[in-house]
Amino acid sequence: MTGTSASTTTSRISSFLLLIVFITLALSLVALIFAAALVANYINAGSDKTGAYFLLALGLLGIAISTYVLVETRRRLSKLKIVVPPVMTTVECKKCGTKSVREFQRGDFIFKETEPCQKCNDKMLITAIYKEVKEKEKERFPF
Ligand SMILES: [Zn+2]
């Protein structure tokens, strides 16, 4: 329950963040265009160039910030995707004890009879379904 609501909140925040990033990017581009116009005006008529420099700095800063936020958000989202562990199914032969682990398939449930055993041709049973958590992922969160 907690996981579902948390992921919904994350996607809501990221789409809201994306909107802000695009607005910032658009405003920065407008600032740069104004700066370019002011610089052109300065070259032509020798008017005040302080405003042009200010807009130029503002535009570049805006683009830098929005690019940084965009890259950081993408990096975090791809990290979240990697963290999701795969669901594994353990299949066991009750006759000879042969065990095999494979990825979870649709319709798998515990004590379901599956494909025949490779050694004794007896029917195998699903004995466990679990999420595979790798040790490396635990090291990422030391708390
Ligand atoms: Zn067997």
mmCIF file of N, CA and C and ligand atoms in Angstrom:
data_model
loop_
_atom_site.group_PDB
_atom_site.id
_atom_site.type_symbol
_atom_site.label_atom_id
_atom_site.label_comp_id
_atom_site.label_asym_id
_atom_site.label_seq_id
_atom_site.Cartn_x
_atom_site.Cartn_y
_atom_site.Cartn_z
ATOM 1 N N MET A 1 0.835 -1.204 0.000
ATOM 2 C CA MET A 1 0.000 0.000 0.000
ATOM 3 C C MET A 1 0.873 1.258 0.000
ATOM 4 N N THR A 2 1.844 1.264 0.912
ATOM 5 C CA THR A 2 2.711 2.440 1.043
ATOM 6 C C THR A 2 3.508 2.653 -0.234
ATOM 7 N N GLY A 3 3.969 1.530 -0.840
ATOM 8 C CA GLY A 3 4.777 1.610 -2.048
ATOM 9 C C GLY A 3 4.024 2.241 -3.200
ATOM 10 N N THR A 4 2.742 1.859 -3.352
ATOM 11 C CA THR A 4 1.948 2.383 -4.462
ATOM 12 C C THR A 4 1.744 3.886 -4.327
ATOM 13 N N SER A 5 1.370 4.329 -3.110
ATOM 14 C CA SER A 5 1.108 5.750 -2.911
ATOM 15 C C SER A 5 2.390 6.559 -3.065
ATOM 16 N N ALA A 6 3.523 5.982 -2.634
ATOM 17 C CA ALA A 6 4.806 6.678 -2.743
ATOM 18 C C ALA A 6 5.195 6.875 -4.200
ATOM 19 N N SER A 7 4.991 5.825 -5.033
ATOM 20 C CA SER A 7 5.374 5.933 -6.444
ATOM 21 C C SER A 7 4.462 6.916 -7.173
ATOM 22 N N THR A 8 3.180 6.973 -6.778
ATOM 23 C CA THR A 8 2.260 7.927 -7.398
ATOM 24 C C THR A 8 2.708 9.347 -7.079
ATOM 25 N N THR A 9 3.091 9.576 -5.811
ATOM 26 C CA THR A 9 3.563 10.892 -5.389
ATOM 27 C C THR A 9 4.814 11.275 -6.170
ATOM 28 N N THR A 10 5.728 10.303 -6.357
ATOM 29 C CA THR A 10 6.973 10.559 -7.070
ATOM 30 C C THR A 10 6.695 10.986 -8.502
ATOM 31 N N SER A 11 5.778 10.288 -9.200
ATOM 32 C CA SER A 11 5.493 10.627 -10.590
ATOM 33 C C SER A 11 4.794 11.974 -10.682
ATOM 34 N N ARG A 12 3.962 12.287 -9.672
ATOM 35 C CA ARG A 12 3.290 13.592 -9.650
ATOM 36 C C ARG A 12 4.308 14.712 -9.482
ATOM 37 N N ILE A 13 5.244 14.511 -8.554
ATOM 38 C CA ILE A 13 6.279 15.513 -8.293
ATOM 39 C C ILE A 13 7.151 15.693 -9.537
ATOM 40 N N SER A 14 7.524 14.595 -10.187
ATOM 41 C CA SER A 14 8.430 14.697 -11.329
ATOM 42 C C SER A 14 7.767 15.384 -12.516
ATOM 43 N N SER A 15 6.441 15.168 -12.717
ATOM 44 C CA SER A 15 5.768 15.848 -13.830
ATOM 45 C C SER A 15 5.593 17.330 -13.529
ATOM 46 N N PHE A 16 5.379 17.653 -12.258
ATOM 47 C CA PHE A 16 5.283 19.052 -11.827
ATOM 48 C C PHE A 16 6.642 19.735 -11.987
ATOM 49 N N LEU A 17 7.682 18.997 -11.605
ATOM 50 C CA LEU A 17 9.056 19.496 -11.708
ATOM 51 C C LEU A 17 9.414 19.734 -13.177
ATOM 52 N N LEU A 18 8.996 18.798 -14.026
ATOM 53 C CA LEU A 18 9.269 18.889 -15.460
ATOM 54 C C LEU A 18 8.633 20.142 -16.049
ATOM 55 N N LEU A 19 7.413 20.458 -15.595
ATOM 56 C CA LEU A 19 6.693 21.654 -16.046
ATOM 57 C C LEU A 19 7.474 22.906 -15.670
ATOM 58 N N ILE A 20 7.951 22.950 -14.404
ATOM 59 C CA ILE A 20 8.730 24.095 -13.926
ATOM 60 C C ILE A 20 10.014 24.228 -14.742
ATOM 61 N N VAL A 21 10.656 23.090 -15.004
ATOM 62 C CA VAL A 21 11.909 23.093 -15.766
ATOM 63 C C VAL A 21 11.676 23.666 -17.167
ATOM 64 N N PHE A 22 10.575 23.256 -17.799
ATOM 65 C CA PHE A 22 10.307 23.736 -19.156
ATOM 66 C C PHE A 22 9.937 25.219 -19.172
ATOM 67 N N ILE A 23 9.230 25.665 -18.133
ATOM 68 C CA ILE A 23 8.905 27.095 -18.029
ATOM 69 C C ILE A 23 10.190 27.904 -17.851
ATOM 70 N N THR A 24 11.059 27.412 -16.952
ATOM 71 C CA THR A 24 12.350 28.083 -16.721
ATOM 72 C C THR A 24 13.161 28.135 -18.011
ATOM 73 N N LEU A 25 13.162 27.025 -18.726
ATOM 74 C CA LEU A 25 13.910 26.933 -19.985
ATOM 75 C C LEU A 25 13.361 27.926 -21.009
ATOM 76 N N ALA A 26 12.038 28.008 -21.104
ATOM 77 C CA ALA A 26 11.397 28.929 -22.047
ATOM 78 C C ALA A 26 11.720 30.380 -21.686
ATOM 79 N N LEU A 27 11.615 30.716 -20.382
ATOM 80 C CA LEU A 27 11.905 32.075 -19.924
ATOM 81 C C LEU A 27 13.373 32.424 -20.176
ATOM 82 N N SER A 28 14.256 31.439 -19.972
ATOM 83 C CA SER A 28 15.688 31.655 -20.201
ATOM 84 C C SER A 28 15.963 31.958 -21.671
ATOM 85 N N LEU A 29 15.275 31.230 -22.545
ATOM 86 C CA LEU A 29 15.444 31.454 -23.985
ATOM 87 C C LEU A 29 14.955 32.850 -24.373
ATOM 88 N N VAL A 30 13.819 33.256 -23.757
ATOM 89 C CA VAL A 30 13.280 34.603 -24.009
ATOM 90 C C VAL A 30 14.293 35.650 -23.552
ATOM 91 N N ALA A 31 14.872 35.435 -22.357
ATOM 92 C CA ALA A 31 15.880 36.354 -21.820
ATOM 93 C C ALA A 31 17.085 36.450 -22.757
ATOM 94 N N LEU A 32 17.499 35.307 -23.307
ATOM 95 C CA LEU A 32 18.639 35.278 -24.230
ATOM 96 C C LEU A 32 18.327 36.023 -25.523
ATOM 97 N N ILE A 33 17.100 35.855 -26.010
ATOM 98 C CA ILE A 33 16.686 36.536 -27.243
ATOM 99 C C ILE A 33 16.678 38.051 -27.021
ATOM 100 N N PHE A 34 16.139 38.477 -25.850
ATOM 101 C CA PHE A 34 16.126 39.897 -25.499
ATOM 102 C C PHE A 34 17.558 40.433 -25.379
ATOM 103 N N ALA A 35 18.419 39.599 -24.756
ATOM 104 C CA ALA A 35 19.824 39.983 -24.587
ATOM 105 C C ALA A 35 20.485 40.180 -25.947
ATOM 106 N N ALA A 36 20.216 39.251 -26.864
ATOM 107 C CA ALA A 36 20.780 39.333 -28.213
ATOM 108 C C ALA A 36 20.284 40.593 -28.922
ATOM 109 N N ALA A 37 18.986 40.890 -28.734
ATOM 110 C CA ALA A 37 18.400 42.087 -29.339
ATOM 111 C C ALA A 37 19.044 43.350 -28.781
ATOM 112 N N LEU A 38 19.287 43.350 -27.455
ATOM 113 C CA LEU A 38 19.908 44.508 -26.807
ATOM 114 C C LEU A 38 21.348 44.697 -27.264
ATOM 115 N N VAL A 39 22.064 43.557 -27.431
ATOM 116 C CA VAL A 39 23.457 43.612 -27.888
ATOM 117 C C VAL A 39 23.501 44.175 -29.312
ATOM 118 N N ALA A 40 22.568 43.687 -30.141
ATOM 119 C CA ALA A 40 22.485 44.180 -31.521
ATOM 120 C C ALA A 40 22.196 45.683 -31.533
ATOM 121 N N ASN A 41 21.293 46.090 -30.635
ATOM 122 C CA ASN A 41 20.941 47.499 -30.490
ATOM 123 C C ASN A 41 22.154 48.318 -30.033
ATOM 124 N N TYR A 42 22.956 47.736 -29.146
ATOM 125 C CA TYR A 42 24.154 48.409 -28.630
ATOM 126 C C TYR A 42 25.171 48.630 -29.750
ATOM 127 N N ILE A 43 25.363 47.571 -30.549
ATOM 128 C CA ILE A 43 26.308 47.663 -31.658
ATOM 129 C C ILE A 43 25.849 48.736 -32.657
ATOM 130 N N ASN A 44 24.541 48.766 -32.907
ATOM 131 C CA ASN A 44 23.997 49.713 -33.882
ATOM 132 C C ASN A 44 24.009 51.153 -33.378
ATOM 133 N N ALA A 45 23.483 51.340 -32.156
ATOM 134 C CA ALA A 45 23.252 52.717 -31.708
ATOM 135 C C ALA A 45 24.097 53.148 -30.512
ATOM 136 N N GLY A 46 24.866 52.212 -29.945
ATOM 137 C CA GLY A 46 25.714 52.565 -28.813
ATOM 138 C C GLY A 46 24.946 52.846 -27.545
ATOM 139 N N SER A 47 23.822 52.114 -27.336
ATOM 140 C CA SER A 47 23.016 52.321 -26.125
ATOM 141 C C SER A 47 23.598 51.540 -24.942
ATOM 142 N N ASP A 48 22.930 51.638 -23.797
ATOM 143 C CA ASP A 48 23.397 51.018 -22.554
ATOM 144 C C ASP A 48 23.440 49.491 -22.683
ATOM 145 N N LYS A 49 24.558 48.886 -22.289
ATOM 146 C CA LYS A 49 24.709 47.440 -22.459
ATOM 147 C C LYS A 49 24.549 46.655 -21.151
ATOM 148 N N THR A 50 24.339 47.327 -20.023
ATOM 149 C CA THR A 50 24.196 46.644 -18.731
ATOM 150 C C THR A 50 23.002 45.695 -18.737
ATOM 151 N N GLY A 51 21.893 46.159 -19.289
ATOM 152 C CA GLY A 51 20.684 45.347 -19.371
ATOM 153 C C GLY A 51 20.912 44.086 -20.185
ATOM 154 N N ALA A 52 21.669 44.218 -21.262
ATOM 155 C CA ALA A 52 21.966 43.076 -22.122
ATOM 156 C C ALA A 52 22.776 42.029 -21.373
ATOM 157 N N TYR A 53 23.792 42.459 -20.632
ATOM 158 C CA TYR A 53 24.618 41.525 -19.859
ATOM 159 C C TYR A 53 23.796 40.827 -18.781
ATOM 160 N N PHE A 54 22.913 41.609 -18.137
ATOM 161 C CA PHE A 54 22.060 41.066 -17.083
ATOM 162 C C PHE A 54 21.149 39.972 -17.638
ATOM 163 N N LEU A 55 20.529 40.252 -18.773
ATOM 164 C CA LEU A 55 19.627 39.278 -19.397
ATOM 165 C C LEU A 55 20.392 38.051 -19.886
ATOM 166 N N LEU A 56 21.592 38.295 -20.397
ATOM 167 C CA LEU A 56 22.435 37.208 -20.887
ATOM 168 C C LEU A 56 22.786 36.264 -19.731
ATOM 169 N N ALA A 57 23.198 36.856 -18.595
ATOM 170 C CA ALA A 57 23.549 36.066 -17.410
ATOM 171 C C ALA A 57 22.330 35.316 -16.891
ATOM 172 N N LEU A 58 21.187 35.996 -16.859
ATOM 173 C CA LEU A 58 19.938 35.401 -16.376
ATOM 174 C C LEU A 58 19.536 34.207 -17.257
ATOM 175 N N GLY A 59 19.628 34.411 -18.559
ATOM 176 C CA GLY A 59 19.268 33.361 -19.512
ATOM 177 C C GLY A 59 20.163 32.138 -19.380
ATOM 178 N N LEU A 60 21.475 32.379 -19.296
ATOM 179 C CA LEU A 60 22.431 31.276 -19.175
ATOM 180 C C LEU A 60 22.243 30.537 -17.857
ATOM 181 N N LEU A 61 22.005 31.296 -16.782
ATOM 182 C CA LEU A 61 21.782 30.705 -15.454
ATOM 183 C C LEU A 61 20.525 29.831 -15.468
ATOM 184 N N GLY A 62 19.468 30.362 -16.071
ATOM 185 C CA GLY A 62 18.208 29.620 -16.163
ATOM 186 C C GLY A 62 18.374 28.321 -16.924
ATOM 187 N N ILE A 63 19.093 28.372 -18.052
ATOM 188 C CA ILE A 63 19.322 27.176 -18.861
ATOM 189 C C ILE A 63 20.173 26.167 -18.080
ATOM 190 N N ALA A 64 21.188 26.675 -17.375
ATOM 191 C CA ALA A 64 22.064 25.802 -16.589
ATOM 192 C C ALA A 64 21.286 25.094 -15.486
ATOM 193 N N ILE A 65 20.445 25.858 -14.773
ATOM 194 C CA ILE A 65 19.666 25.285 -13.669
ATOM 195 C C ILE A 65 18.675 24.253 -14.187
ATOM 196 N N SER A 66 17.932 24.599 -15.247
ATOM 197 C CA SER A 66 16.921 23.664 -15.750
ATOM 198 C C SER A 66 17.563 22.401 -16.327
ATOM 199 N N THR A 67 18.713 22.549 -16.984
ATOM 200 C CA THR A 67 19.408 21.377 -17.506
ATOM 201 C C THR A 67 19.869 20.488 -16.353
ATOM 202 N N TYR A 68 20.413 21.107 -15.304
ATOM 203 C CA TYR A 68 20.880 20.352 -14.143
ATOM 204 C C TYR A 68 19.732 19.577 -13.494
ATOM 205 N N VAL A 69 18.600 20.259 -13.280
ATOM 206 C CA VAL A 69 17.440 19.620 -12.640
ATOM 207 C C VAL A 69 16.927 18.475 -13.505
ATOM 208 N N LEU A 70 16.892 18.692 -14.818
ATOM 209 C CA LEU A 70 16.409 17.676 -15.753
ATOM 210 C C LEU A 70 17.292 16.431 -15.713
ATOM 211 N N VAL A 71 18.606 16.642 -15.768
ATOM 212 C CA VAL A 71 19.572 15.529 -15.747
ATOM 213 C C VAL A 71 19.479 14.776 -14.420
ATOM 214 N N GLU A 72 19.388 15.538 -13.321
ATOM 215 C CA GLU A 72 19.321 14.940 -11.981
ATOM 216 C C GLU A 72 18.050 14.107 -11.812
ATOM 217 N N THR A 73 16.923 14.633 -12.308
ATOM 218 C CA THR A 73 15.653 13.916 -12.199
ATOM 219 C C THR A 73 15.699 12.625 -13.005
ATOM 220 N N ARG A 74 16.249 12.698 -14.204
ATOM 221 C CA ARG A 74 16.343 11.505 -15.061
ATOM 222 C C ARG A 74 17.216 10.442 -14.410
ATOM 223 N N ARG A 75 18.323 10.902 -13.798
ATOM 224 C CA ARG A 75 19.255 9.986 -13.139
ATOM 225 C C ARG A 75 18.553 9.268 -11.983
ATOM 226 N N ARG A 76 17.773 10.029 -11.191
ATOM 227 C CA ARG A 76 17.070 9.448 -10.051
ATOM 228 C C ARG A 76 15.998 8.470 -10.512
ATOM 229 N N LEU A 77 15.287 8.821 -11.600
ATOM 230 C CA LEU A 77 14.225 7.944 -12.102
ATOM 231 C C LEU A 77 14.811 6.633 -12.613
ATOM 232 N N SER A 78 15.953 6.688 -13.311
ATOM 233 C CA SER A 78 16.568 5.461 -13.822
ATOM 234 C C SER A 78 17.096 4.618 -12.670
ATOM 235 N N LYS A 79 17.554 5.271 -11.586
ATOM 236 C CA LYS A 79 18.003 4.544 -10.392
ATOM 237 C C LYS A 79 16.838 3.786 -9.777
ATOM 238 N N LEU A 80 15.671 4.440 -9.706
ATOM 239 C CA LEU A 80 14.487 3.828 -9.120
ATOM 240 C C LEU A 80 14.076 2.580 -9.895
ATOM 241 N N LYS A 81 14.240 2.645 -11.212
ATOM 242 C CA LYS A 81 13.879 1.502 -12.051
ATOM 243 C C LYS A 81 14.778 0.301 -11.774
ATOM 244 N N ILE A 82 16.063 0.569 -11.558
ATOM 245 C CA ILE A 82 17.018 -0.517 -11.319
ATOM 246 C C ILE A 82 16.747 -1.193 -9.975
ATOM 247 N N VAL A 83 16.327 -0.396 -8.988
ATOM 248 C CA VAL A 83 16.141 -0.910 -7.630
ATOM 249 C C VAL A 83 15.030 -1.971 -7.549
ATOM 250 N N VAL A 84 14.024 -1.888 -8.432
ATOM 251 C CA VAL A 84 12.914 -2.844 -8.383
ATOM 252 C C VAL A 84 13.436 -4.259 -8.634
ATOM 253 N N PRO A 85 13.354 -5.146 -7.614
ATOM 254 C CA PRO A 85 13.899 -6.486 -7.776
ATOM 255 C C PRO A 85 12.958 -7.402 -8.549
ATOM 256 N N PRO A 86 13.491 -8.350 -9.310
ATOM 257 C CA PRO A 86 12.628 -9.260 -10.059
ATOM 258 C C PRO A 86 11.967 -10.291 -9.140
ATOM 259 N N VAL A 87 10.784 -10.760 -9.515
ATOM 260 C CA VAL A 87 10.093 -11.800 -8.740
ATOM 261 C C VAL A 87 10.536 -13.153 -9.276
ATOM 262 N N MET A 88 10.986 -14.024 -8.373
ATOM 263 C CA MET A 88 11.496 -15.329 -8.768
ATOM 264 C C MET A 88 10.562 -16.430 -8.277
ATOM 265 N N THR A 89 10.556 -17.539 -9.009
ATOM 266 C CA THR A 89 9.745 -18.699 -8.635
ATOM 267 C C THR A 89 10.667 -19.897 -8.466
ATOM 268 N N THR A 90 10.554 -20.597 -7.341
ATOM 269 C CA THR A 90 11.322 -21.806 -7.111
ATOM 270 C C THR A 90 10.450 -23.012 -7.437
ATOM 271 N N VAL A 91 10.956 -23.859 -8.328
ATOM 272 C CA VAL A 91 10.245 -25.076 -8.712
ATOM 273 C C VAL A 91 11.008 -26.261 -8.123
ATOM 274 N N GLU A 92 10.301 -27.169 -7.474
ATOM 275 C CA GLU A 92 10.954 -28.272 -6.780
ATOM 276 C C GLU A 92 10.299 -29.606 -7.145
ATOM 277 N N CYS A 93 11.161 -30.614 -7.327
ATOM 278 C CA CYS A 93 10.660 -31.965 -7.573
ATOM 279 C C CYS A 93 10.575 -32.691 -6.239
ATOM 280 N N LYS A 94 9.382 -33.169 -5.907
ATOM 281 C CA LYS A 94 9.179 -33.819 -4.609
ATOM 282 C C LYS A 94 9.827 -35.213 -4.587
ATOM 283 N N LYS A 95 10.019 -35.814 -5.760
ATOM 284 C CA LYS A 95 10.531 -37.191 -5.826
ATOM 285 C C LYS A 95 12.053 -37.237 -5.634
ATOM 286 N N CYS A 96 12.775 -36.426 -6.443
ATOM 287 C CA CYS A 96 14.240 -36.504 -6.359
ATOM 288 C C CYS A 96 14.878 -35.250 -5.760
ATOM 289 N N GLY A 97 14.076 -34.252 -5.482
ATOM 290 C CA GLY A 97 14.597 -33.070 -4.797
ATOM 291 C C GLY A 97 15.268 -32.045 -5.690
ATOM 292 N N THR A 98 15.149 -32.192 -7.005
ATOM 293 C CA THR A 98 15.759 -31.225 -7.916
ATOM 294 C C THR A 98 15.061 -29.865 -7.786
ATOM 295 N N LYS A 99 15.875 -28.838 -7.619
ATOM 296 C CA LYS A 99 15.342 -27.490 -7.448
ATOM 297 C C LYS A 99 15.770 -26.630 -8.622
ATOM 298 N N SER A 100 14.884 -25.791 -9.108
ATOM 299 C CA SER A 100 15.302 -24.814 -10.113
ATOM 300 C C SER A 100 14.602 -23.485 -9.848
ATOM 301 N N VAL A 101 15.306 -22.400 -10.136
ATOM 302 C CA VAL A 101 14.765 -21.060 -9.922
ATOM 303 C C VAL A 101 14.637 -20.391 -11.277
ATOM 304 N N ARG A 102 13.475 -19.865 -11.532
ATOM 305 C CA ARG A 102 13.260 -19.124 -12.782
ATOM 306 C C ARG A 102 12.478 -17.865 -12.483
ATOM 307 N N GLU A 103 12.375 -16.990 -13.495
ATOM 308 C CA GLU A 103 11.620 -15.768 -13.299
ATOM 309 C C GLU A 103 10.134 -16.072 -13.190
ATOM 310 N N PHE A 104 9.437 -15.271 -12.400
ATOM 311 C CA PHE A 104 7.998 -15.457 -12.194
ATOM 312 C C PHE A 104 7.244 -15.337 -13.524
ATOM 313 N N GLN A 105 6.346 -16.288 -13.738
ATOM 314 C CA GLN A 105 5.510 -16.235 -14.934
ATOM 315 C C GLN A 105 4.065 -16.047 -14.520
ATOM 316 N N ARG A 106 3.305 -15.428 -15.380
ATOM 317 C CA ARG A 106 1.896 -15.170 -15.092
ATOM 318 C C ARG A 106 1.173 -16.485 -14.807
ATOM 319 N N GLY A 107 0.403 -16.503 -13.727
ATOM 320 C CA GLY A 107 -0.355 -17.700 -13.380
ATOM 321 C C GLY A 107 0.357 -18.614 -12.403
ATOM 322 N N ASP A 108 1.573 -18.236 -12.001
ATOM 323 C CA ASP A 108 2.319 -19.014 -11.011
ATOM 324 C C ASP A 108 1.683 -18.853 -9.635
ATOM 325 N N PHE A 109 1.557 -19.974 -8.924
ATOM 326 C CA PHE A 109 1.148 -19.899 -7.508
ATOM 327 C C PHE A 109 1.787 -21.065 -6.776
ATOM 328 N N ILE A 110 1.883 -20.934 -5.472
ATOM 329 C CA ILE A 110 2.552 -21.958 -4.665
ATOM 330 C C ILE A 110 1.734 -23.261 -4.677
ATOM 331 N N PHE A 111 2.445 -24.387 -4.836
ATOM 332 C CA PHE A 111 1.903 -25.755 -4.926
ATOM 333 C C PHE A 111 1.236 -26.037 -6.273
ATOM 334 N N LYS A 112 1.484 -25.161 -7.260
ATOM 335 C CA LYS A 112 0.980 -25.425 -8.609
ATOM 336 C C LYS A 112 1.906 -26.448 -9.272
ATOM 337 N N GLU A 113 1.334 -27.388 -9.983
ATOM 338 C CA GLU A 113 2.146 -28.376 -10.700
ATOM 339 C C GLU A 113 2.628 -27.765 -12.004
ATOM 340 N N THR A 114 3.912 -27.873 -12.259
ATOM 341 C CA THR A 114 4.458 -27.291 -13.488
ATOM 342 C C THR A 114 5.072 -28.364 -14.380
ATOM 343 N N GLU A 115 5.993 -27.959 -15.221
ATOM 344 C CA GLU A 115 6.635 -28.849 -16.186
ATOM 345 C C GLU A 115 7.291 -30.059 -15.509
ATOM 346 N N PRO A 116 7.376 -31.216 -16.209
ATOM 347 C CA PRO A 116 7.977 -32.415 -15.603
ATOM 348 C C PRO A 116 9.465 -32.237 -15.295
ATOM 349 N N CYS A 117 9.927 -32.961 -14.265
ATOM 350 C CA CYS A 117 11.315 -32.919 -13.816
ATOM 351 C C CYS A 117 12.245 -33.436 -14.912
ATOM 352 N N GLN A 118 13.380 -32.784 -15.038
ATOM 353 C CA GLN A 118 14.339 -33.183 -16.083
ATOM 354 C C GLN A 118 15.028 -34.504 -15.749
ATOM 355 N N LYS A 119 15.091 -34.852 -14.460
ATOM 356 C CA LYS A 119 15.793 -36.072 -14.043
ATOM 357 C C LYS A 119 14.875 -37.293 -14.002
ATOM 358 N N CYS A 120 13.712 -37.154 -13.338
ATOM 359 C CA CYS A 120 12.866 -38.334 -13.154
ATOM 360 C C CYS A 120 11.520 -38.235 -13.859
ATOM 361 N N ASN A 121 11.295 -37.133 -14.576
ATOM 362 C CA ASN A 121 10.076 -36.943 -15.369
ATOM 363 C C ASN A 121 8.800 -36.851 -14.536
ATOM 364 N N ASP A 122 8.949 -36.731 -13.208
ATOM 365 C CA ASP A 122 7.793 -36.566 -12.346
ATOM 366 C C ASP A 122 7.377 -35.096 -12.377
ATOM 367 N N LYS A 123 6.127 -34.827 -12.042
ATOM 368 C CA LYS A 123 5.678 -33.429 -12.061
ATOM 369 C C LYS A 123 6.328 -32.633 -10.928
ATOM 370 N N MET A 124 6.729 -31.388 -11.251
ATOM 371 C CA MET A 124 7.377 -30.535 -10.257
ATOM 372 C C MET A 124 6.360 -29.563 -9.664
ATOM 373 N N LEU A 125 6.656 -29.114 -8.435
ATOM 374 C CA LEU A 125 5.764 -28.196 -7.731
ATOM 375 C C LEU A 125 6.449 -26.850 -7.514
ATOM 376 N N ILE A 126 5.664 -25.779 -7.590
ATOM 377 C CA ILE A 126 6.195 -24.462 -7.215
ATOM 378 C C ILE A 126 6.180 -24.408 -5.689
ATOM 379 N N THR A 127 7.347 -24.191 -5.092
ATOM 380 C CA THR A 127 7.421 -24.186 -3.624
ATOM 381 C C THR A 127 7.606 -22.785 -3.048
ATOM 382 N N ALA A 128 8.068 -21.842 -3.862
ATOM 383 C CA ALA A 128 8.267 -20.495 -3.343
ATOM 384 C C ALA A 128 8.176 -19.453 -4.445
ATOM 385 N N ILE A 129 7.606 -18.303 -4.109
ATOM 386 C CA ILE A 129 7.587 -17.135 -5.003
ATOM 387 C C ILE A 129 8.069 -15.954 -4.160
ATOM 388 N N TYR A 130 9.133 -15.304 -4.609
ATOM 389 C CA TYR A 130 9.703 -14.233 -3.778
ATOM 390 C C TYR A 130 10.378 -13.178 -4.642
ATOM 391 N N LYS A 131 10.582 -12.038 -4.038
ATOM 392 C CA LYS A 131 11.334 -10.971 -4.702
ATOM 393 C C LYS A 131 12.809 -11.165 -4.442
ATOM 394 N N GLU A 132 13.599 -11.112 -5.493
ATOM 395 C CA GLU A 132 15.033 -11.304 -5.347
ATOM 396 C C GLU A 132 15.691 -9.973 -4.985
ATOM 397 N N VAL A 133 16.261 -9.914 -3.772
ATOM 398 C CA VAL A 133 16.955 -8.705 -3.327
ATOM 399 C C VAL A 133 18.441 -9.005 -3.302
ATOM 400 N N LYS A 134 19.180 -8.282 -4.129
ATOM 401 C CA LYS A 134 20.626 -8.504 -4.206
ATOM 402 C C LYS A 134 21.346 -7.767 -3.081
ATOM 403 N N GLU A 135 22.465 -8.349 -2.664
ATOM 404 C CA GLU A 135 23.253 -7.765 -1.565
ATOM 405 C C GLU A 135 23.785 -6.382 -1.925
ATOM 406 N N LYS A 136 24.115 -6.185 -3.199
ATOM 407 C CA LYS A 136 24.666 -4.901 -3.646
ATOM 408 C C LYS A 136 23.697 -3.758 -3.398
ATOM 409 N N GLU A 137 22.390 -4.037 -3.590
ATOM 410 C CA GLU A 137 21.384 -3.003 -3.408
ATOM 411 C C GLU A 137 21.266 -2.593 -1.956
ATOM 412 N N LYS A 138 21.529 -3.528 -1.052
ATOM 413 C CA LYS A 138 21.465 -3.208 0.376
ATOM 414 C C LYS A 138 22.573 -2.216 0.748
ATOM 415 N N GLU A 139 23.732 -2.365 0.092
ATOM 416 C CA GLU A 139 24.867 -1.482 0.401
ATOM 417 C C GLU A 139 24.577 -0.031 0.022
ATOM 418 N N ARG A 140 23.692 0.152 -0.959
ATOM 419 C CA ARG A 140 23.357 1.503 -1.389
ATOM 420 C C ARG A 140 22.622 2.278 -0.301
ATOM 421 N N PHE A 141 21.896 1.558 0.538
ATOM 422 C CA PHE A 141 21.158 2.223 1.618
ATOM 423 C C PHE A 141 21.718 1.757 2.959
ATOM 424 N N PRO A 142 22.680 2.476 3.463
ATOM 425 C CA PRO A 142 23.351 2.018 4.694
ATOM 426 C C PRO A 142 22.553 2.228 5.977
ATOM 427 N N PHE A 143 21.422 2.961 5.921
ATOM 428 C CA PHE A 143 20.683 3.230 7.150
ATOM 429 C C PHE A 143 19.887 2.005 7.616
HETATM 430 ZN ZN ZN B 1 12.720 -35.308 -10.088
#
